Short mmCIF file of C-alpha atoms and ligand atoms in Angstrom, two decimals:
data_model
loop_
_atom_site.label_atom_id
_atom_site.label_comp_id
_atom_site.label_asym_id
_atom_site.label_seq_id
_atom_site.Cartn_x
_atom_site.Cartn_y
_atom_site.Cartn_z
CA UNK A 1 19.35 -42.64 112.52
CA UNK A 2 16.68 -41.61 110.08
CA UNK A 3 17.01 -38.19 108.74
CA UNK A 4 14.40 -36.28 106.76
CA UNK A 5 13.81 -32.98 105.22
CA UNK A 6 10.08 -33.00 105.24
CA UNK A 7 9.51 -30.21 102.91
CA UNK A 8 11.02 -32.08 99.93
CA UNK A 9 9.31 -35.16 101.15
CA UNK A 10 12.56 -36.93 101.10
CA UNK A 11 13.47 -39.50 103.79
CA UNK A 12 16.30 -41.93 104.09
CA UNK A 13 14.14 -44.28 106.17
CA UNK A 14 10.43 -44.62 105.90
CA UNK A 15 8.57 -45.43 109.12
CA UNK A 16 7.84 -48.89 107.61
CA UNK A 17 11.57 -49.45 107.02
CA UNK A 18 12.29 -48.36 110.52
CA UNK A 19 9.81 -50.82 112.01
CA UNK A 20 11.17 -53.61 109.91
CA UNK A 21 14.73 -52.86 110.86
CA UNK A 22 13.73 -52.78 114.53
CA UNK A 23 11.90 -56.21 114.17
CA UNK A 24 15.04 -57.60 112.53
CA UNK A 25 17.23 -56.39 115.31
CA UNK A 26 14.97 -57.96 117.90
CA UNK A 27 14.82 -61.22 116.05
CA UNK A 28 18.64 -61.21 115.78
CA UNK A 29 18.82 -60.66 119.63
CA UNK A 30 16.30 -63.35 120.24
CA UNK A 31 18.07 -65.78 117.96
CA UNK A 32 21.08 -65.68 120.30
CA UNK A 33 19.39 -67.13 123.24
CA UNK A 34 16.90 -69.38 121.35
CA UNK A 35 19.07 -72.56 121.37
CA UNK A 36 19.66 -72.37 125.13
CA UNK A 37 16.01 -71.75 125.74
CA UNK A 38 15.11 -74.80 123.65
CA UNK A 39 12.88 -72.91 121.28
CA UNK A 40 13.98 -74.88 118.23
CA UNK A 41 12.44 -78.13 117.11
CA UNK A 42 13.27 -80.27 114.09
CA UNK A 43 10.15 -81.31 112.13
CA UNK A 44 10.11 -84.11 109.65
CA UNK A 45 8.36 -84.30 106.24
CA UNK A 46 8.10 -87.72 104.45
CA UNK A 47 9.64 -88.10 101.05
CA UNK A 48 7.64 -90.96 99.29
CA UNK A 49 8.58 -93.15 96.40
CA UNK A 50 6.01 -92.18 93.75
CA UNK A 51 5.46 -95.63 92.41
CA UNK A 52 4.20 -97.20 95.60
CA UNK A 53 3.69 -94.23 97.94
CA UNK A 54 5.75 -95.63 100.70
CA UNK A 55 7.84 -93.38 102.86
CA UNK A 56 11.37 -93.63 101.67
CA UNK A 57 13.05 -90.90 103.74
CA UNK A 58 12.27 -87.61 105.40
CA UNK A 59 13.56 -84.05 105.28
CA UNK A 60 14.39 -82.45 108.63
CA UNK A 61 13.00 -78.82 108.68
CA UNK A 62 13.90 -76.50 111.55
CA UNK A 63 11.08 -74.79 113.45
CA UNK A 64 11.51 -71.81 115.84
CA UNK A 65 8.83 -71.46 118.58
CA UNK A 66 9.27 -67.82 119.35
CA UNK A 67 7.79 -66.78 122.69
CA UNK A 68 6.15 -63.73 121.30
CA UNK A 69 5.88 -64.20 117.45
CA UNK A 70 4.86 -67.74 117.59
CA UNK A 71 6.13 -70.07 114.92
CA UNK A 72 8.78 -68.17 112.89
CA UNK A 73 9.42 -69.40 109.31
CA UNK A 74 13.02 -70.59 108.62
CA UNK A 75 12.99 -68.48 105.53
CA UNK A 76 13.01 -65.44 107.73
CA UNK A 77 15.53 -66.50 110.31
CA UNK A 78 17.95 -68.76 108.49
CA UNK A 79 19.37 -65.73 106.56
CA UNK A 80 19.88 -63.92 109.85
CA UNK A 81 21.53 -66.92 111.38
CA UNK A 82 23.73 -67.19 108.48
CA UNK A 83 24.74 -63.51 108.74
CA UNK A 84 25.80 -63.99 112.39
CA UNK A 85 27.22 -67.42 111.89
CA UNK A 86 24.83 -68.88 114.39
CA UNK A 87 23.76 -71.25 111.63
CA UNK A 88 26.82 -73.29 112.60
CA UNK A 89 25.43 -73.88 116.09
CA UNK A 90 21.99 -74.44 114.68
CA UNK A 91 23.35 -76.84 112.07
CA UNK A 92 24.97 -78.91 114.80
CA UNK A 93 21.63 -78.91 116.70
CA UNK A 94 19.84 -80.13 113.56
CA UNK A 95 22.47 -82.82 112.91
CA UNK A 96 22.28 -84.15 116.55
CA UNK A 97 18.43 -84.14 116.34
CA UNK A 98 18.53 -86.17 113.11
CA UNK A 99 20.92 -88.69 114.61
CA UNK A 100 18.73 -89.05 117.68
CA UNK A 101 15.74 -89.71 115.51
CA UNK A 102 17.53 -92.19 113.29
CA UNK A 103 18.59 -93.96 116.44
CA UNK A 104 15.04 -94.11 117.68
CA UNK A 105 13.72 -95.40 114.29
CA UNK A 106 16.41 -98.02 114.34
CA UNK A 107 15.41 -99.19 117.80
CA UNK A 108 11.71 -99.17 117.10
CA UNK A 109 11.80 -100.92 113.71
CA UNK A 110 15.18 -102.55 113.47
CA UNK A 111 15.41 -100.79 110.12
CA UNK A 112 17.88 -98.34 108.63
CA UNK A 113 16.25 -95.07 107.69
CA UNK A 114 17.51 -91.89 105.90
CA UNK A 115 17.01 -88.30 106.96
CA UNK A 116 18.03 -85.36 104.86
CA UNK A 117 19.25 -82.20 106.42
CA UNK A 118 19.64 -78.77 104.80
CA UNK A 119 23.23 -77.62 104.99
CA UNK A 120 23.93 -73.85 104.69
CA UNK A 121 26.96 -72.82 102.53
CA UNK A 122 28.16 -70.93 105.64
CA UNK A 123 28.54 -74.18 107.49
CA UNK A 124 30.67 -75.52 104.68
CA UNK A 125 32.90 -72.51 104.42
CA UNK A 126 33.40 -71.88 108.20
CA UNK A 127 36.49 -73.66 109.48
CA UNK A 128 35.07 -74.77 112.87
CA UNK A 129 31.38 -75.14 111.99
CA UNK A 130 31.43 -78.77 113.35
CA UNK A 131 30.82 -80.37 109.98
CA UNK A 132 34.06 -82.19 110.22
CA UNK A 133 32.71 -84.16 113.28
CA UNK A 134 29.72 -85.47 111.40
CA UNK A 135 31.21 -88.81 110.35
CA UNK A 136 32.42 -89.38 113.93
CA UNK A 137 29.03 -88.53 115.33
CA UNK A 138 27.33 -91.02 112.96
CA UNK A 139 30.03 -93.65 113.85
CA UNK A 140 29.48 -93.08 117.61
CA UNK A 141 25.70 -93.71 117.14
CA UNK A 142 26.53 -96.81 115.14
CA UNK A 143 24.82 -95.39 112.09
CA UNK A 144 26.16 -95.75 108.59
CA UNK A 145 27.12 -92.37 106.84
CA UNK A 146 24.45 -93.07 104.23
CA UNK A 147 21.76 -92.46 106.98
CA UNK A 148 22.24 -88.86 106.09
CA UNK A 149 21.57 -86.82 102.99
CA UNK A 150 22.99 -83.38 102.96
CA UNK A 151 20.90 -81.02 101.13
CA UNK A 152 22.93 -78.19 99.45
CA UNK A 153 21.72 -75.47 97.19
CA UNK A 154 22.79 -74.50 93.61
CA UNK A 155 24.60 -71.45 94.77
CA UNK A 156 27.22 -73.66 96.28
CA UNK A 157 27.89 -75.28 92.96
CA UNK A 158 28.64 -72.05 91.11
CA UNK A 159 31.98 -71.18 92.46
CA UNK A 160 32.77 -73.24 95.60
CA UNK A 161 35.75 -72.36 97.81
CA UNK A 162 38.46 -74.94 98.21
CA UNK A 163 37.39 -75.69 101.80
CA UNK A 164 33.71 -76.18 100.75
CA UNK A 165 34.75 -78.39 97.97
CA UNK A 166 37.07 -80.58 99.99
CA UNK A 167 34.68 -80.93 102.80
CA UNK A 168 31.76 -82.06 100.46
CA UNK A 169 34.13 -84.55 98.87
CA UNK A 170 35.07 -85.96 102.18
CA UNK A 171 31.48 -86.29 103.32
CA UNK A 172 30.49 -88.00 100.01
CA UNK A 173 33.55 -90.30 100.24
CA UNK A 174 32.48 -91.31 103.80
CA UNK A 175 29.23 -92.57 102.27
CA UNK A 176 26.90 -89.61 103.02
CA UNK A 177 24.52 -88.82 100.17
CA UNK A 178 24.09 -85.51 98.60
CA UNK A 179 21.11 -83.76 97.18
CA UNK A 180 20.97 -80.57 95.23
CA UNK A 181 17.94 -78.56 96.65
CA UNK A 182 15.78 -76.09 94.79
CA UNK A 183 16.93 -77.12 91.40
CA UNK A 184 16.09 -74.76 88.67
CA UNK A 185 16.17 -71.50 90.76
CA UNK A 186 19.82 -70.78 90.18
CA UNK A 187 22.69 -71.80 87.99
CA UNK A 188 24.66 -74.97 88.44
CA UNK A 189 27.29 -76.53 86.33
CA UNK A 190 26.28 -79.92 85.19
CA UNK A 191 29.94 -80.99 85.18
CA UNK A 192 30.09 -80.06 88.82
CA UNK A 193 27.01 -81.99 89.62
CA UNK A 194 28.62 -85.03 88.27
CA UNK A 195 32.03 -84.36 89.83
CA UNK A 196 30.65 -84.01 93.18
CA UNK A 197 28.84 -87.29 92.93
CA UNK A 198 25.39 -85.84 93.80
CA UNK A 199 22.73 -88.50 94.47
CA UNK A 200 19.57 -86.55 94.29
CA UNK A 201 18.19 -83.58 92.42
CA UNK A 202 15.27 -81.80 94.03
CA UNK A 203 12.99 -80.03 91.49
CA UNK A 204 11.83 -76.76 93.01
CA UNK A 205 8.21 -76.27 94.04
CA UNK A 206 7.74 -73.39 91.52
CA UNK A 207 7.98 -75.85 88.70
CA UNK A 208 5.75 -78.38 90.32
CA UNK A 209 3.07 -75.73 91.12
CA UNK A 210 2.28 -75.06 87.39
CA UNK A 211 2.38 -78.61 86.05
CA UNK A 212 -0.52 -79.44 83.96
CA UNK A 213 -0.98 -81.87 81.05
CA UNK A 214 0.81 -80.63 77.88
CA UNK A 215 2.19 -77.64 79.84
CA UNK A 216 5.66 -76.07 79.32
CA UNK A 217 6.30 -76.65 82.97
CA UNK A 218 5.68 -80.40 82.57
CA UNK A 219 7.95 -80.52 79.52
CA UNK A 220 10.69 -78.77 81.60
CA UNK A 221 10.20 -81.31 84.48
CA UNK A 222 10.39 -84.16 81.98
CA UNK A 223 13.70 -82.76 80.49
CA UNK A 224 15.14 -82.27 83.98
CA UNK A 225 14.22 -85.79 84.92
CA UNK A 226 15.80 -87.24 81.78
CA UNK A 227 18.94 -85.32 82.23
CA UNK A 228 19.23 -86.25 85.92
CA UNK A 229 18.82 -90.00 85.13
CA UNK A 230 21.40 -89.82 82.45
CA UNK A 231 23.81 -88.33 85.02
CA UNK A 232 22.88 -91.09 87.53
CA UNK A 233 20.76 -88.94 89.81
CA UNK A 234 17.50 -89.75 91.39
CA UNK A 235 14.84 -87.05 91.28
CA UNK A 236 12.76 -85.70 94.10
CA UNK A 237 9.83 -83.32 93.31
CA UNK A 238 9.16 -80.75 96.11
CA UNK A 239 5.81 -79.20 96.90
CA UNK A 240 3.43 -81.72 95.38
CA UNK A 241 -0.01 -80.60 96.44
CA UNK A 242 -2.40 -82.29 93.99
CA UNK A 243 -3.09 -85.82 92.74
CA UNK A 244 -2.72 -84.53 89.12
CA UNK A 245 0.78 -83.16 89.92
CA UNK A 246 1.71 -86.57 91.37
CA UNK A 247 0.22 -88.42 88.32
CA UNK A 248 2.11 -86.34 85.79
CA UNK A 249 5.39 -86.47 87.59
CA UNK A 250 5.20 -90.26 88.10
CA UNK A 251 4.47 -90.63 84.37
CA UNK A 252 7.41 -88.27 83.64
CA UNK A 253 9.59 -90.86 85.55
CA UNK A 254 10.17 -88.90 88.66
CA UNK A 255 11.37 -91.11 91.52
CA UNK A 256 10.31 -89.48 94.73
CA UNK A 257 7.80 -86.74 95.87
CA UNK A 258 7.52 -84.52 98.91
CA UNK A 259 4.54 -82.23 99.61
CA UNK A 260 1.36 -81.50 101.45
CA UNK A 261 -0.52 -84.02 99.23
CA UNK A 262 1.33 -86.61 101.25
CA UNK A 263 2.09 -84.93 104.46
CA UNK A 264 3.12 -81.56 105.95
CA UNK A 265 6.35 -81.35 108.03
CA UNK A 266 5.43 -82.56 111.55
CA UNK A 267 6.96 -83.10 115.04
CA UNK A 268 9.03 -86.19 115.63
CA UNK A 269 6.46 -88.07 117.67
CA UNK A 270 3.81 -87.68 114.99
CA UNK A 271 6.35 -88.78 112.23
CA UNK A 272 7.33 -91.91 114.24
CA UNK A 273 3.60 -92.91 114.45
CA UNK A 274 3.15 -92.31 110.67
CA UNK A 275 6.31 -94.29 109.96
CA UNK A 276 5.22 -97.24 112.06
CA UNK A 277 2.02 -97.45 110.11
CA UNK A 278 4.28 -97.76 106.93
CA UNK A 279 1.80 -96.08 104.67
CA UNK A 280 1.05 -92.52 103.42
CA UNK A 281 -2.49 -91.39 103.50
CA UNK A 282 -3.07 -89.01 100.55
CA UNK A 283 -5.20 -86.26 101.94
CA UNK A 284 -8.34 -85.85 99.93
CA UNK A 285 -9.37 -82.49 101.29
CA UNK A 286 -7.59 -80.47 98.74
P1 C2E B 301 13.74 -76.34 101.38
O1 C2E B 301 14.80 -77.06 101.91
O2 C2E B 301 13.51 -76.21 99.94
O3 C2E B 301 12.45 -77.10 102.14
C1 C2E B 301 11.14 -77.28 101.50
C2 C2E B 301 10.20 -76.31 102.03
O4 C2E B 301 8.99 -76.48 101.23
C3 C2E B 301 9.81 -76.35 103.45
O5 C2E B 301 9.55 -75.06 103.92
C4 C2E B 301 8.59 -77.20 103.33
O6 C2E B 301 7.74 -77.06 104.54
C5 C2E B 301 7.88 -76.58 102.26
N1 C2E B 301 6.84 -77.60 101.55
C6 C2E B 301 6.99 -78.84 101.37
N2 C2E B 301 5.97 -79.31 100.68
C7 C2E B 301 5.12 -78.35 100.49
C8 C2E B 301 3.88 -78.12 99.79
O7 C2E B 301 3.23 -79.02 99.31
N3 C2E B 301 3.34 -76.84 99.74
C9 C2E B 301 3.98 -75.75 100.32
N4 C2E B 301 3.40 -74.50 100.16
N5 C2E B 301 5.10 -75.88 100.81
C10 C2E B 301 5.69 -77.14 100.97
P2 C2E B 301 10.11 -74.61 105.39
O8 C2E B 301 10.04 -75.73 106.30
O9 C2E B 301 9.48 -73.38 105.67
O10 C2E B 301 11.59 -74.31 105.08
C11 C2E B 301 11.97 -73.24 104.20
C12 C2E B 301 13.39 -73.34 103.83
O11 C2E B 301 14.28 -72.95 105.02
C13 C2E B 301 13.95 -74.59 103.41
O12 C2E B 301 13.64 -74.84 102.00
C14 C2E B 301 15.46 -74.52 103.78
O13 C2E B 301 16.11 -73.83 102.65
C15 C2E B 301 15.44 -73.72 104.92
N6 C2E B 301 15.62 -74.50 106.15
C16 C2E B 301 14.70 -75.26 106.79
N7 C2E B 301 15.33 -75.86 107.79
C17 C2E B 301 16.59 -75.74 107.73
C18 C2E B 301 17.78 -76.17 108.54
O14 C2E B 301 17.71 -77.04 109.48
N8 C2E B 301 18.98 -75.66 108.06
C19 C2E B 301 19.16 -74.74 107.03
N9 C2E B 301 20.33 -74.35 106.67
N10 C2E B 301 18.08 -74.32 106.26
C20 C2E B 301 16.83 -74.79 106.61
MG1 MG B 302 15.70 -78.84 101.65
MG1 MG B 303 13.89 -77.08 98.35
MG1 MG B 304 13.42 -73.89 99.33
#
């Protein structure tokens, strides 16, 4: 409980902090029932090959349709779900959705597609998170393990627990691909990148944002791309919003791009329609 001695103007909790703490508690409570109430939906954002702009794969991004607050950003509820371990249930929901969508794409086009899913460090370090069922789930759906790219963050690479490490190894050995998300925002050991057999490196949006010709940011991206290629990784640039960013990244040798320039994350139905047209329309209203 907040306690204050008004005369000195000292308060442990400001009114603002109290409101935020209450909102957080409410969100935590709502999160518990959100899965059962079918309030989550997996959106899909295309990842395109920069040289021909064809859709190469898609990233699955979770959306929460909150009955009162509307669409809640994953940046605000994923940390809560991690704290309470509900991320494990959510992660299984995401994975099941991805399999369902891959199955529908295969049925509609006869083609193999690839979806990347974000995997929380909590899922990897929790014994019964369900991750160990992933290969069986894919096999049961008659999908190759390479249909899934697991996106993990740099934090995981710093000092991974034995369980995390062995699970990642097993997923990779089964054929699942691995992407290092948000590259450049933390610290990763290059040796570990290589040891883990990482397939993709995703350059964080904050680098892409400030790319201009002859800029330091461009030089940094070029260096990252050269390094990644030397380690045998493909590079995906996140958050491409302008044709100039796309041009410069393509020239720098970047393999894939993802961003509002190509398409925003969208519901499954919309994505299936876009995919069947087999082309990306670059929006010119930027
Ligand atoms: P992330 O994995 O780095 O995903 C990329 C984020 O950048 C997404 O935000 C995407 O909508 C956004 N983005 C893509 N292109 C652009 C662009 O051109 N401009 C701008 N302004 N933004 C762009 P989103 O969907 O809000 O997700 C935020 C983060 O939440 C994700 O970052 C990821 O860390 C986490 N997240 C999302 N879905 C899941 C999930 O299913 N499981 C877990 N564990 N985390 C998730
Ligand atoms: Mg991601
Ligand atoms: Mg990212
Ligand atoms: Mg991010």
